[in-house]
Coordinates of C-alpha atoms in Angstrom, one line a residue:
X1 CA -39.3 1.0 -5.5
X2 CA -37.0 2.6 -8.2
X3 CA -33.9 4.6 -6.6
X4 CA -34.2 7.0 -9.6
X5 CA -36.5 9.6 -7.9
X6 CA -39.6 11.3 -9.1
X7 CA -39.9 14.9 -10.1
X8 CA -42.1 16.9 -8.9
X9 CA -44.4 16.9 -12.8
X10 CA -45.4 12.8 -12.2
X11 CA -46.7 13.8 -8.8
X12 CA -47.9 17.4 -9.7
X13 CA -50.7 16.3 -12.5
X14 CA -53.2 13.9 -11.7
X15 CA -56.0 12.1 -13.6
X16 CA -59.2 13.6 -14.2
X17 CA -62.8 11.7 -15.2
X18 CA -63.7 12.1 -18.7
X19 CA -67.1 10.9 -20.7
X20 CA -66.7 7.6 -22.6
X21 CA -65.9 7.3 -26.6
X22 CA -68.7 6.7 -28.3
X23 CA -66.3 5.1 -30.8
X24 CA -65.4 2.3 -27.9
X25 CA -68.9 1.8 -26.6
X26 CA -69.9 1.2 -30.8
X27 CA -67.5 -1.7 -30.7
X28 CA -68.4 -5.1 -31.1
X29 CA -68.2 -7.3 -28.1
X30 CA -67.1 -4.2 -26.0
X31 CA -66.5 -5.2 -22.3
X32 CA -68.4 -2.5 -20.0
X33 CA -67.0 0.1 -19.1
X34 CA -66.5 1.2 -15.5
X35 CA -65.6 4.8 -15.9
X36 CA -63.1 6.8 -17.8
X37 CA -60.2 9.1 -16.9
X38 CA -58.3 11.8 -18.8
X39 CA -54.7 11.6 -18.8
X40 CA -53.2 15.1 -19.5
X41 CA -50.3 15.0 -22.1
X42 CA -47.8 16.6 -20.2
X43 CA -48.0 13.6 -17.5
X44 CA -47.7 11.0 -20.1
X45 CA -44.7 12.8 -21.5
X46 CA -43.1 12.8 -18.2
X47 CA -44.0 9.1 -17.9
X48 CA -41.8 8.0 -21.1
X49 CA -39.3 10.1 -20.0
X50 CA -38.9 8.8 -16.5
X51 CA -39.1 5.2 -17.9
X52 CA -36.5 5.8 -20.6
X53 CA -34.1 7.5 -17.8
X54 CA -35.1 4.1 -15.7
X55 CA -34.1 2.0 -18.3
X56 CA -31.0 3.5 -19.1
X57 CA -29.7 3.5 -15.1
X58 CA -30.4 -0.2 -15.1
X59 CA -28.8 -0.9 -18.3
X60 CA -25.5 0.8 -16.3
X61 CA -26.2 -1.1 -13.3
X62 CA -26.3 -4.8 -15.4
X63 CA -23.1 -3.5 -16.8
X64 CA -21.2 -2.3 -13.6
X65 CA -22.6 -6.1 -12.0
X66 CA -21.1 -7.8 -14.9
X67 CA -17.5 -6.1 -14.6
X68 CA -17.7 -7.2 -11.0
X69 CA -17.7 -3.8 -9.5
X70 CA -18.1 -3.8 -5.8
X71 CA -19.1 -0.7 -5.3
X72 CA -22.7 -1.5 -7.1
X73 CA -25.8 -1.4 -5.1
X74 CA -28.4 -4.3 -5.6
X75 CA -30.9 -3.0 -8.0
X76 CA -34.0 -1.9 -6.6
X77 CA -37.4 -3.1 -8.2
X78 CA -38.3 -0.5 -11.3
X79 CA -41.7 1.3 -11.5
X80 CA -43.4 0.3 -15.0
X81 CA -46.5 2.6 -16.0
X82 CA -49.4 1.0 -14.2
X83 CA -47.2 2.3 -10.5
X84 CA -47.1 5.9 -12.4
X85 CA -50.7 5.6 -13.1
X86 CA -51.9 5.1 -9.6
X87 CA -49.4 7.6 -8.1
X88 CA -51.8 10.0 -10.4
X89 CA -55.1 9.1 -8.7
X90 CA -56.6 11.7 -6.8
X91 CA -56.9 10.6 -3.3
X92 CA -56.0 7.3 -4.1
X93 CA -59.5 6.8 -4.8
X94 CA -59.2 3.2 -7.1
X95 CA -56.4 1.3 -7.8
X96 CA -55.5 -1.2 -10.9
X97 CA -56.1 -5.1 -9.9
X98 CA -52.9 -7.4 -8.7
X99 CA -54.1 -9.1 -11.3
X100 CA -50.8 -10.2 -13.3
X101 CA -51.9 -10.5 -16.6
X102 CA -54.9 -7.4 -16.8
X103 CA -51.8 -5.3 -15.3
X104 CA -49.9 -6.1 -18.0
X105 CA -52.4 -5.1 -20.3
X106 CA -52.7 -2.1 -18.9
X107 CA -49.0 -1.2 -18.6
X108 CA -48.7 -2.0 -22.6
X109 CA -52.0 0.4 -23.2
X110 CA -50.5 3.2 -21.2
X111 CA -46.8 2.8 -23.0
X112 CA -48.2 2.8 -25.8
X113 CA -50.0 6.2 -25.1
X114 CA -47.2 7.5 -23.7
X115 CA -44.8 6.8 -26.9
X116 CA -47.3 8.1 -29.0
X117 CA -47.9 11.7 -27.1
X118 CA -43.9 12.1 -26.5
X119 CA -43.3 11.8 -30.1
X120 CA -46.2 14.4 -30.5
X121 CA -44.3 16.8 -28.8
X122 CA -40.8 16.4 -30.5
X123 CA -42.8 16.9 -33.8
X124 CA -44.1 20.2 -32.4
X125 CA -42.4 23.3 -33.7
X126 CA -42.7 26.3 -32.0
X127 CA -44.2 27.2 -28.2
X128 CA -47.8 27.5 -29.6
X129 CA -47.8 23.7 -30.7
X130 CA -46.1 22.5 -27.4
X131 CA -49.4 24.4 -25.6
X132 CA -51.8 23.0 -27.9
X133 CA -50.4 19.8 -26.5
X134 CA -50.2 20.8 -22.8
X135 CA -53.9 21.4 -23.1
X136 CA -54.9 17.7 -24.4
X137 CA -56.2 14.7 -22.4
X138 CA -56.0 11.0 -23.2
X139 CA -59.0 8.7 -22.5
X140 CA -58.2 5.6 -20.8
X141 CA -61.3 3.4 -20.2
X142 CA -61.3 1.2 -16.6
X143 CA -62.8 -1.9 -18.2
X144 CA -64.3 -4.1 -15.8
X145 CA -61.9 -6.2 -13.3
X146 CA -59.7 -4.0 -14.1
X147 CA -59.8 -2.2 -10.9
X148 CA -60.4 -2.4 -7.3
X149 CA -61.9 -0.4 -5.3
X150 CA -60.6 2.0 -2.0
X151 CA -63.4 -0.3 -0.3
X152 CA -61.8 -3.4 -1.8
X153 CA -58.0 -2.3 -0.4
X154 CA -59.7 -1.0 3.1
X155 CA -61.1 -4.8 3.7
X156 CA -57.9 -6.7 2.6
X157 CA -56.3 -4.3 4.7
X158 CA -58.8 -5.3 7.6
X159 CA -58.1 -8.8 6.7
X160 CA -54.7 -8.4 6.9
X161 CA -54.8 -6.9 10.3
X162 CA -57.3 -9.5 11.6
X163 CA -54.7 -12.2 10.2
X164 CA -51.9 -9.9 12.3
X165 CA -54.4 -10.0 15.4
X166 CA -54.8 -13.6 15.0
X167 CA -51.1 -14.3 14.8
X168 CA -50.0 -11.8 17.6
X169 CA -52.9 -13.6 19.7
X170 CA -51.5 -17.1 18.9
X171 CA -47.8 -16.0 19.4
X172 CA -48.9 -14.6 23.0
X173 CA -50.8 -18.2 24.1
X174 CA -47.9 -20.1 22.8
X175 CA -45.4 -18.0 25.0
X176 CA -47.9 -17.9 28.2
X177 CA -47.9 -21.8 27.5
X178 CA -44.2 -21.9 26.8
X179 CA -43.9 -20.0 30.6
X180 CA -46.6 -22.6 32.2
X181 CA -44.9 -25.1 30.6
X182 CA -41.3 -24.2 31.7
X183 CA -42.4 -23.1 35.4
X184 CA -43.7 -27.0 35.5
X185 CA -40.5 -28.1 34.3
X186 CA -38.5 -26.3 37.1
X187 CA -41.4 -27.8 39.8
X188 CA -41.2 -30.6 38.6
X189 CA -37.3 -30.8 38.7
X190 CA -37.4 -29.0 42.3
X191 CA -39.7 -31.8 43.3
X192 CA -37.6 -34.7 42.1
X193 CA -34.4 -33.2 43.7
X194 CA -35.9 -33.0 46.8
X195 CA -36.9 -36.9 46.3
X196 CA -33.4 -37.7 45.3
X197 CA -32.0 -35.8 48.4
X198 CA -34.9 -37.4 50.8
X199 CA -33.2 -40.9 49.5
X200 CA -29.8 -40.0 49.9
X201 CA -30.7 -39.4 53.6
X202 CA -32.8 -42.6 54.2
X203 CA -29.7 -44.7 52.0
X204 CA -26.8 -42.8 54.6
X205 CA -29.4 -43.9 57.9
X206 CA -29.9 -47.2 56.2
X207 CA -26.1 -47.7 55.0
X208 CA -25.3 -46.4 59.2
X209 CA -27.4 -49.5 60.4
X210 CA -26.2 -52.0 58.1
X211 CA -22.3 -50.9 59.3
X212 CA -23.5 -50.8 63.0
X213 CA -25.2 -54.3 62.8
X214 CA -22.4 -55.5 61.0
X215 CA -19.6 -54.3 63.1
X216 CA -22.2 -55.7 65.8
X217 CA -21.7 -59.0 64.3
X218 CA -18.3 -58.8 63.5
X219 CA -17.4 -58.5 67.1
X220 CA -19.4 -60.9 68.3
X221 CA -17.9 -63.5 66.1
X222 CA -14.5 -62.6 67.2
X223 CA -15.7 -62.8 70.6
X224 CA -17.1 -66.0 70.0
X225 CA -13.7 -67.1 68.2
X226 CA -11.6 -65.9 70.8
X227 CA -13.2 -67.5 73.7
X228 CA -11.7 -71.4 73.5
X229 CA -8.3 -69.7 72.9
X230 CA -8.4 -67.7 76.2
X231 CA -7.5 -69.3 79.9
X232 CA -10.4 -70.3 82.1
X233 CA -9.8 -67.7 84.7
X234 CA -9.9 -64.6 81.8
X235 CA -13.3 -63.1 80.2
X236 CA -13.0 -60.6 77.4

């Protein structure tokens, strides 16, 4: 979104529907028509003025970036005329393709119309003209694939939302598994401690019968060693 802020003209008029020119539909080759709006002068004036004063605040921002100024904010995307256009439609009823290449053609068919009306009014001498021109309307035929519909945004917003669902129901299996898996870790680590502490008590009663049979022995064979050495008469 642009940080230059819109006035309160690009969201006051709106688009209105108009009947198509008979001078398009006599073309040869003509792609059908969906339906037509009327663009009212004044809007497309405030249009080439807002995108001139756009242009102009980037230019200084590409300047202050290349002298290194700190103090520059990171430019925001820019609006081009399609995003005017659809800020325009009543209700929000249609909106122009994502389409990158029919946008484009649309943004260079309403700049076009734009340039043209604002140099229509700094021609105009006099407050009479300037009226004349407040009054006037330009035709912009929807060609097929240009648009899509309210319908069309409402199911790829559903779609979107079922995708979000999907992903939100995922995320919550892998953490209940995550928690099933850990608590089996810890019983399972419980268990084996318990194991390891069971042996450690069967190795300290096995280690206190090895040393009692072997201080059992030893004894026995000093006894034994002991005997020739002693006097008849003497027992140990």
């Amino acid at each position: 979104m642009s940080d230059i802020p819109l006035n309160d003209s690009i969201l006051k008029w709106k688009l209105c529907m108009e009947e198509p020119s008979l001078a398009y539909a006599a073309k040869p080759n003509a792609r059908p028509v969906l339906f037509v709006v009327g663009i009212p002068y004044p809007l497309l004036k405030v249009w080439q003025e807002y995108m001139v004063k756009q242009n102009e605040m980037q230019k200084i921002a590409e300047e202050d970036r290349a002298g290194e100024n700190e103090n520059t904010c990171p430019c925001q995307d820019n609006l081009d005329y399609v995003d005017l256009f659809e800020l325009s439609i009543p209700g929000s009823a249609f909106g122009i393709t994502e389409d990158k290449t029919i946008r484009s053609e649309v943004n260079a068919s309403l700049r076009k119309f734009a340039g043209m009306v604002k140099s229509a009014y700094n021609k105009a001498k006099g407050g009479h003209k300037r009226k004349e021109l407040d009054s006037c309307v330009r035709r912009f035929h929807l060609l097929e694939g240009m648009t899509i519909s309210v319908k069309e945004l409402q199911r790829e917003n559903e779609n979107i939302c079922d995708e979000l669902e999907k992903w939100k129901q995922s995320y919550k299996d892998l953490h209940e598994e995550k928690e099933k898996l850990y608590l089996e870790m810890v019983s399972a680590m419980q268990e084996k401690n318990e194991e390891i502490k069971n042996l450690n008590e069967v190795n300290k009663e096995l280690l206190d019968y090895i040393l009692t049979v072997l201080n059992k022995s030893t004894i026995l064979k000093i006894k034994a060693k002991m005997l020739p050495m002693l006097p008849k008469n003497q027992e140990l």
